[in-house]
Tab-separated table of C-alpha atoms in Angstrom:
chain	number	residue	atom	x	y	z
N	550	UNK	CA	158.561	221.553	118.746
N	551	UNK	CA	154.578	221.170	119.629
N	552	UNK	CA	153.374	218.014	118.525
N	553	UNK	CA	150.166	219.498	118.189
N	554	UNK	CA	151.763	222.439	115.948
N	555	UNK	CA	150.240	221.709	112.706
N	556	UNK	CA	152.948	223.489	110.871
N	557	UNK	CA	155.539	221.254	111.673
N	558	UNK	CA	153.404	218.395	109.193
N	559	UNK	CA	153.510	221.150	106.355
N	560	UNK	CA	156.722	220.015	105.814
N	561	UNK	CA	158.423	216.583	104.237
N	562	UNK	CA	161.764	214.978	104.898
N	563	UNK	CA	162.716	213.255	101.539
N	564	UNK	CA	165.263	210.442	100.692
N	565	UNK	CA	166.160	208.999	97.494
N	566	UNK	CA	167.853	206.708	95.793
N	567	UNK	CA	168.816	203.301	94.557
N	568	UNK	CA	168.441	199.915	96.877
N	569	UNK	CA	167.735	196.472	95.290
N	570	UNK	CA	168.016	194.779	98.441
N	571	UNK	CA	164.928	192.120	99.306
N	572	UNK	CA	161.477	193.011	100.214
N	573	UNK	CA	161.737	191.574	103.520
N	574	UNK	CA	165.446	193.333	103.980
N	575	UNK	CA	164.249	196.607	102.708
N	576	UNK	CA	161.021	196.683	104.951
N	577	UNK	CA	162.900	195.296	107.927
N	578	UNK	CA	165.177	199.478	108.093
N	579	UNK	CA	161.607	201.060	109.145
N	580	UNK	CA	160.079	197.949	111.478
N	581	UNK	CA	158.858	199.258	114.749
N	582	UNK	CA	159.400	197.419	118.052
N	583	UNK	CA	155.661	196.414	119.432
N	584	UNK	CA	156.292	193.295	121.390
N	585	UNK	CA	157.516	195.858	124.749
N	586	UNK	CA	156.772	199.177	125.953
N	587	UNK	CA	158.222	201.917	124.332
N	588	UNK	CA	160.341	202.673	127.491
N	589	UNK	CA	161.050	199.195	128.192
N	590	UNK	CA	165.046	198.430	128.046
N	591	UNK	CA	164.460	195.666	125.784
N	592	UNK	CA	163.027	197.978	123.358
N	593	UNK	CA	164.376	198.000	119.677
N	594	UNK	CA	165.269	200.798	117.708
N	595	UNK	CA	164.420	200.328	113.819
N	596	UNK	CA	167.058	201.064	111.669
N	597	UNK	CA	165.383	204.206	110.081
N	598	UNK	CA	164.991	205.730	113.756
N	599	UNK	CA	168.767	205.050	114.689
N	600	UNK	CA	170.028	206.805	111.351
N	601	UNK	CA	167.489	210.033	112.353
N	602	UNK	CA	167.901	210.031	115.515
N	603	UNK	CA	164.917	209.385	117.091
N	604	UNK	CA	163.472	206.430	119.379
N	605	UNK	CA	160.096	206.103	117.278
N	606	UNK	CA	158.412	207.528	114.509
N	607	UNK	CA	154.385	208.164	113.583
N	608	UNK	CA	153.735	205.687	110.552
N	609	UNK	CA	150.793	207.732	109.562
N	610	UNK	CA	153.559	210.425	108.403
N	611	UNK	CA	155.758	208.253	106.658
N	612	UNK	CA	155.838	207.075	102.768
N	613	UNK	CA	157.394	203.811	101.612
N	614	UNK	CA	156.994	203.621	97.681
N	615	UNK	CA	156.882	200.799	96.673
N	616	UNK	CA	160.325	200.225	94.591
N	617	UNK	CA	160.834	200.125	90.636
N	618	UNK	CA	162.468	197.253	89.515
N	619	UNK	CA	165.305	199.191	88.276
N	620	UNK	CA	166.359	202.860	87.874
N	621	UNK	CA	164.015	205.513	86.350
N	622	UNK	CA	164.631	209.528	85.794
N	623	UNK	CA	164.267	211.653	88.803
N	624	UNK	CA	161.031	213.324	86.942
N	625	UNK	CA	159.513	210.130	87.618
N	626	UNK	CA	160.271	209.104	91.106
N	627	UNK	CA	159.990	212.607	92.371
N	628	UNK	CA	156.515	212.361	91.570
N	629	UNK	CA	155.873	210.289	94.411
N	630	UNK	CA	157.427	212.132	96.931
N	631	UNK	CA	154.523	214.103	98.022
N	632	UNK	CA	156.045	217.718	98.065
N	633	UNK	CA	154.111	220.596	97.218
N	634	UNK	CA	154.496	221.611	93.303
N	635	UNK	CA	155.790	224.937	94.168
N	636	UNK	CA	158.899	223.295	95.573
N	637	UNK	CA	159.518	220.561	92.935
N	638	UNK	CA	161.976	222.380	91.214
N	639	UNK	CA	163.999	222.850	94.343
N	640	UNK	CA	163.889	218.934	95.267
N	641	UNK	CA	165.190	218.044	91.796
N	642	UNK	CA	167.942	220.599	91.843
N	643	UNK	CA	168.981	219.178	95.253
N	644	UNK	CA	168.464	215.775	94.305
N	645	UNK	CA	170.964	216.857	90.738
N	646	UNK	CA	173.796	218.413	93.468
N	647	UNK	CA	173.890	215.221	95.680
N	648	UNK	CA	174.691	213.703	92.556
N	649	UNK	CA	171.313	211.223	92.175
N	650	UNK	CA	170.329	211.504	88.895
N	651	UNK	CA	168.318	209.017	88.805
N	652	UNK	CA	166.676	205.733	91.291
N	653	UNK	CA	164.415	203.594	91.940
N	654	UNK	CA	163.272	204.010	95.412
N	655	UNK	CA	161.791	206.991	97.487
N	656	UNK	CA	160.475	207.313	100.972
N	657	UNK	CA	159.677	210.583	102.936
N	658	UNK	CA	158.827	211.548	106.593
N	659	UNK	CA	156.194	214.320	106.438
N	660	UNK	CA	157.350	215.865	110.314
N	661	UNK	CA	159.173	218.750	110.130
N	662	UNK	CA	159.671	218.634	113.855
N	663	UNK	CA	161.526	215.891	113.484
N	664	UNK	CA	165.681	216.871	113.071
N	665	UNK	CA	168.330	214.359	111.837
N	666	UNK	CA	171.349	213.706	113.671
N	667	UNK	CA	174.345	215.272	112.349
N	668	UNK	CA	176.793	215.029	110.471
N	669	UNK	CA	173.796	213.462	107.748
N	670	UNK	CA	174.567	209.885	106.495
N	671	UNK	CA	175.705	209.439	103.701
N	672	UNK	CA	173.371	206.481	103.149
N	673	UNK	CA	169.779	205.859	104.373
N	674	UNK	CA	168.607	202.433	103.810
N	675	UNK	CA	171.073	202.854	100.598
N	676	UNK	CA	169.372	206.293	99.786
N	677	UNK	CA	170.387	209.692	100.058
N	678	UNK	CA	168.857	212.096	102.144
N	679	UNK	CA	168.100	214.926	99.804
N	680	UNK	CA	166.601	217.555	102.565
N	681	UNK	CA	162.820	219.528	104.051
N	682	UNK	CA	160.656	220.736	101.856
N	683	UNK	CA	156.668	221.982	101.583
N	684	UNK	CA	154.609	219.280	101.570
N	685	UNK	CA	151.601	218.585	99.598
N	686	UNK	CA	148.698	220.271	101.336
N	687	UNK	CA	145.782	218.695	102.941
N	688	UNK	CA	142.813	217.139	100.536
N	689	UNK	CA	140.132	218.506	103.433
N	690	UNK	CA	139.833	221.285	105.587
N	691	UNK	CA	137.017	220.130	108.035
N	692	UNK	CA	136.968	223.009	110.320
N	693	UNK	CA	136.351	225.637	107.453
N	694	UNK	CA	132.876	223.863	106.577
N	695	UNK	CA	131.521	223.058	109.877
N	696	UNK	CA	130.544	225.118	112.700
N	697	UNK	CA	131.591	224.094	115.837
N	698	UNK	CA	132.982	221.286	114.746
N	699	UNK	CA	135.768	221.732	117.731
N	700	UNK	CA	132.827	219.958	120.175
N	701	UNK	CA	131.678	217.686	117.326
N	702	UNK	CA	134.910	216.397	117.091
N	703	UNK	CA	135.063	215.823	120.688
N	704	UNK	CA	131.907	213.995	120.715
N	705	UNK	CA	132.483	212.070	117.633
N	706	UNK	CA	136.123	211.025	119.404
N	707	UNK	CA	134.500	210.425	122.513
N	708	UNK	CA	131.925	207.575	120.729
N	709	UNK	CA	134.825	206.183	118.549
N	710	UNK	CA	136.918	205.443	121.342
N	711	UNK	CA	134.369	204.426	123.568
N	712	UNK	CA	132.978	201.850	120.912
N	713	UNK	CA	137.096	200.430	120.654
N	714	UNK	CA	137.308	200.154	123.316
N	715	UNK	CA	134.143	197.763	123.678
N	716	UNK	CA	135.264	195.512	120.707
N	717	UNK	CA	134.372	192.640	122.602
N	718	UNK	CA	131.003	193.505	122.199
N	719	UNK	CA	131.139	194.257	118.453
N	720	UNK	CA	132.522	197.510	119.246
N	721	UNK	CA	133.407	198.093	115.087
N	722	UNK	CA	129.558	197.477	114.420
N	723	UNK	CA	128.408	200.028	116.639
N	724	UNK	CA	130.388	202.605	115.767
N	725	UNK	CA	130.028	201.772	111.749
N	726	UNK	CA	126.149	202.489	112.497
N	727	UNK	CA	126.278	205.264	114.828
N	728	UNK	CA	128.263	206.977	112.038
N	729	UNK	CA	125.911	205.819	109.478
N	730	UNK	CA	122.871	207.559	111.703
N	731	UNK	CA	124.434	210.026	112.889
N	732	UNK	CA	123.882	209.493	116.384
N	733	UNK	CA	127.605	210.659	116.695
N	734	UNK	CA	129.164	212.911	114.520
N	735	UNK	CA	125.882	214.480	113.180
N	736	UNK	CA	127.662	217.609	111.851
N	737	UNK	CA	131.051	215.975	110.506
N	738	UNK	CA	131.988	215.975	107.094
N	739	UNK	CA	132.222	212.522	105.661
N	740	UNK	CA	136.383	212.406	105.508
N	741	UNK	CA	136.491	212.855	109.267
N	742	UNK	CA	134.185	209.896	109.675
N	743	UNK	CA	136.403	208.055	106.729
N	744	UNK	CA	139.985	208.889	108.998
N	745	UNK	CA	138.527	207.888	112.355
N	746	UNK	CA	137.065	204.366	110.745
N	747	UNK	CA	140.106	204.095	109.131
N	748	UNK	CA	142.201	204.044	112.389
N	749	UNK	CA	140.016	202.186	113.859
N	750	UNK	CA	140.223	199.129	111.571
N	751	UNK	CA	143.935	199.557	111.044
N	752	UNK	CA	144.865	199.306	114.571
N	753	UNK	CA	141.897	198.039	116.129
N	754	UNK	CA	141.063	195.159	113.968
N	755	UNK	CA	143.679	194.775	112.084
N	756	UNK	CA	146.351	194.807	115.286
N	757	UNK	CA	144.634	193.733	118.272
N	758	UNK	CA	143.125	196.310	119.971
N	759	UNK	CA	145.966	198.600	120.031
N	760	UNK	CA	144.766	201.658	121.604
N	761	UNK	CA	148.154	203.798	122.183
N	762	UNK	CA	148.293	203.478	118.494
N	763	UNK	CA	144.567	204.617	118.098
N	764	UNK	CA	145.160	207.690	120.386
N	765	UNK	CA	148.471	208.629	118.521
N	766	UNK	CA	146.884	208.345	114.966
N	767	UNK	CA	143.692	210.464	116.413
N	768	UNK	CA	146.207	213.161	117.799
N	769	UNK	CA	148.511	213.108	114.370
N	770	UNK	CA	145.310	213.182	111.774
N	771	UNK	CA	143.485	215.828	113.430
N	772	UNK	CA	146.378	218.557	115.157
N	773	UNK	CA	144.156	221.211	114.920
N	774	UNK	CA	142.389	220.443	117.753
N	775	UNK	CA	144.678	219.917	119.734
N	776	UNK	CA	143.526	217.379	121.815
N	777	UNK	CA	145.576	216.198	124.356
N	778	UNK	CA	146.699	212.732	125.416
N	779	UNK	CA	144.371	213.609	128.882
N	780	UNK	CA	141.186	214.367	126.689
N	781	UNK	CA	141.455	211.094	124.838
N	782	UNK	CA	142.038	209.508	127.932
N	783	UNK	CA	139.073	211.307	129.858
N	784	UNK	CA	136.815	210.355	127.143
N	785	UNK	CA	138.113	206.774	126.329
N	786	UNK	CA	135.678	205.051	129.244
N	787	UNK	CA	135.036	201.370	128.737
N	788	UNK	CA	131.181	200.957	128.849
N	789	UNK	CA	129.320	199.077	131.031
């Protein structure tokens, strides 16, 4: 499937359950590999990626609830499970024919793309895996208030990246101000701003600089534009 095909993110794997494992034990099922390359032979698959069937997965889409401390009704937990209202009922009745009636832990994929490996597991991290389903939609439609927002977009990538990229040189500051003057970005609505700040501390500041991770939360946030991995690159230009 596209990864730019926004209509694979309507959509929501969901899994849950009961585990009373550790923190640290619990966390460890979705820890991704970033001390190689993604390709590199000594690469590790988490445990959450070997059960799917996948190599890596976007942690942008993904939901880890924080766990009750024990058991609650499944009109509870399932209200953290992001799926559109419309398709509550369904999850419930699904969740009542796997036979959970009730848990204390939830997490869900929002990547329809995304297939399991089959025959499905009986156990995910200790949870059931209870099926795809319509996901909540989006707070924010930015392209249905702004016109042209398509080269906006583009510009306001091409200043975000180029500012990461020259973090060195107080790189966050200049793009918190050129945002705050609008000398990028003039015509974006604020939550576009918000996201692309947002990815920029959370993998910039907060984990070194890590600019495959910048591009791949740009791409995932905003697939309506489909912008390409070779128009992030094109525009992602240390400064001199």
């Amino acid at each position: 499937m596209d990864p730019y095909d926004i209509e694979r993110y309507q959509k929501i794997h969901v899994w849950v359950g009961a585990n009373f494992s550790s923190e640290a034990e619990y966390l460890k099922y979705f820890e991704l590999d970033y001390s190689v390359d993604f390709d590199d032979p000594a690469y590790k698959v988490c445990g959450f990626c070997k059960d799917v069937g996948i190599r890596w997965y976007d942690e942008d889409f993904i939901g880890i609830i924080p766990r009750r401390s024990s058991e609650v009704s499944l009109d509870d937990i399932l209200t953290e499970s992001s799926v559109d209202m419309d398709d509550m009922d369904r999850l419930k009745a699904e969740c009542l024919r796997l036979g959970v009636t009730k848990a204390n832990a939830i997490f869900w994929y929002s990547d329809g793309g995304t297939i399991l490996s089959q025959p499905i597991k009986t156990a995910y991290n200790g949870l059931k895996y209870i099926g795809l389903f319509e996901a909540l939609p989006p707070p924010t439609k930015p392209n249905e208030a702004v016109t042209n927002l398509r080269d906006e977009y583009q510009d306001a990538l091409t200043g975000f990246m180029r500012a990461m990229y020259e973090w060195e040189s107080s790189g966050y500051k200049k793009t918190l101000a050129a945002f705050s003057d609008d000398s990028i970005g003039e015509d974006l609505e604020q939550s576009v701003k918000n996201d692309l700040l947002l990815i920029f501390n959370k993998y910039v500041v907060g984990e070194g600089r890590n600019y495959d991770r910048v591009e791949n939360a740009v791409c995932g946030r905003f697939p309506e534009y489909d912008l390409g991995s070779d128009e992030i690159e094109g525009c992602a230009l240390p400064l001199n």
